[in-house]
Amino acid sequence: MLGATLPLQGLVDPFKSRSNPCSPLPTARTYSDVDGTIQPGTYSTQVTMTKNVTFAAGVYCFTSASTPALTFGSTALISGKGVTIYLVSGGLSVAAGSTLNLSAPTSGNTA
């Protein structure tokens, strides 16, 4: 449409002044699809979760070039408090039937 105004045009990005939570990259980690707790850090390979997984509080950087870098399968039951997920590359896939109960930090750089 010629002459149309974009409704979000002119808004300032509220996160532009924040630092990248994945710079420098946190501790390198690997993940195996098992029930249990996953720890904060950098995951450089494709991660697929289909089990009951608890995210410990902290920053999770997913850097896989594979698409998607992080997948929650249809049987995944995901929980965690104080969690920041930062997709550096690769994207995210959430299957129908998966359950996600994650909350962000209430203080700090990624709150």
Short mmCIF file of N, CA and C in Angstrom, two decimals, residues 14 17 30 32 35-36 41-42 49-51 54 64 66-68 73 84 90 92 96 98 107 111:
data_model
loop_
_atom_site.label_atom_id
_atom_site.label_comp_id
_atom_site.label_asym_id
_atom_site.label_seq_id
_atom_site.Cartn_x
_atom_site.Cartn_y
_atom_site.Cartn_z
N PRO A 14 14.07 -1.94 22.63
CA PRO A 14 14.40 -1.83 24.06
C PRO A 14 15.61 -2.66 24.48
N SER A 17 20.49 -1.60 23.77
CA SER A 17 21.57 -1.15 24.64
C SER A 17 22.09 -2.25 25.57
N THR A 30 27.49 -30.30 26.32
CA THR A 30 26.85 -31.22 25.38
C THR A 30 25.57 -31.71 26.03
N SER A 32 22.59 -34.96 26.06
CA SER A 32 22.04 -36.25 25.66
C SER A 32 20.59 -36.25 26.07
N ASP A 35 16.04 -37.86 30.83
CA ASP A 35 15.37 -37.15 31.92
C ASP A 35 16.43 -36.54 32.82
N GLY A 36 16.18 -35.35 33.32
CA GLY A 36 17.13 -34.75 34.25
C GLY A 36 17.25 -33.26 34.10
N GLY A 41 25.10 -22.81 29.75
CA GLY A 41 26.34 -22.85 28.99
C GLY A 41 26.07 -22.71 27.51
N THR A 42 27.08 -23.06 26.71
CA THR A 42 26.99 -22.96 25.26
C THR A 42 26.83 -24.35 24.68
N MET A 49 15.08 -32.27 22.55
CA MET A 49 14.60 -32.73 23.85
C MET A 49 13.24 -33.40 23.69
N THR A 50 13.12 -34.64 24.17
CA THR A 50 11.85 -35.37 24.11
C THR A 50 11.46 -35.94 25.47
N LYS A 51 12.23 -35.63 26.49
CA LYS A 51 12.03 -36.19 27.84
C LYS A 51 11.59 -35.10 28.81
N THR A 54 14.65 -30.33 33.17
CA THR A 54 14.61 -29.09 33.95
C THR A 54 15.83 -28.27 33.57
N SER A 64 24.43 -23.78 17.21
CA SER A 64 24.49 -24.74 16.10
C SER A 64 24.07 -24.09 14.79
N SER A 66 23.01 -25.92 12.46
CA SER A 66 21.90 -26.77 12.02
C SER A 66 20.58 -26.09 12.34
N THR A 67 19.59 -26.35 11.52
CA THR A 67 18.28 -25.75 11.74
C THR A 67 17.28 -26.85 12.03
N PRO A 68 16.57 -26.81 13.12
CA PRO A 68 16.72 -25.84 14.22
C PRO A 68 17.85 -26.23 15.16
N GLY A 73 10.52 -31.77 21.36
CA GLY A 73 9.67 -32.76 20.73
C GLY A 73 8.30 -32.85 21.37
N THR A 84 17.39 -17.99 30.65
CA THR A 84 17.49 -17.19 29.44
C THR A 84 17.98 -18.10 28.33
N GLY A 90 20.53 -20.89 14.10
CA GLY A 90 19.85 -22.16 13.97
C GLY A 90 18.37 -22.19 14.25
N LEU A 92 14.56 -22.29 16.48
CA LEU A 92 13.85 -23.06 17.50
C LEU A 92 12.65 -23.76 16.88
N ALA A 96 3.84 -29.67 18.59
CA ALA A 96 2.54 -29.76 19.26
C ALA A 96 2.62 -30.90 20.26
N SER A 98 4.21 -30.74 23.15
CA SER A 98 5.27 -30.49 24.13
C SER A 98 4.74 -29.53 25.19
N SER A 107 16.01 -10.62 37.93
CA SER A 107 17.02 -9.59 38.12
C SER A 107 18.24 -9.95 37.27
N ALA A 111 17.16 -10.03 32.74
CA ALA A 111 15.82 -9.91 33.33
C ALA A 111 14.93 -9.06 32.45
#
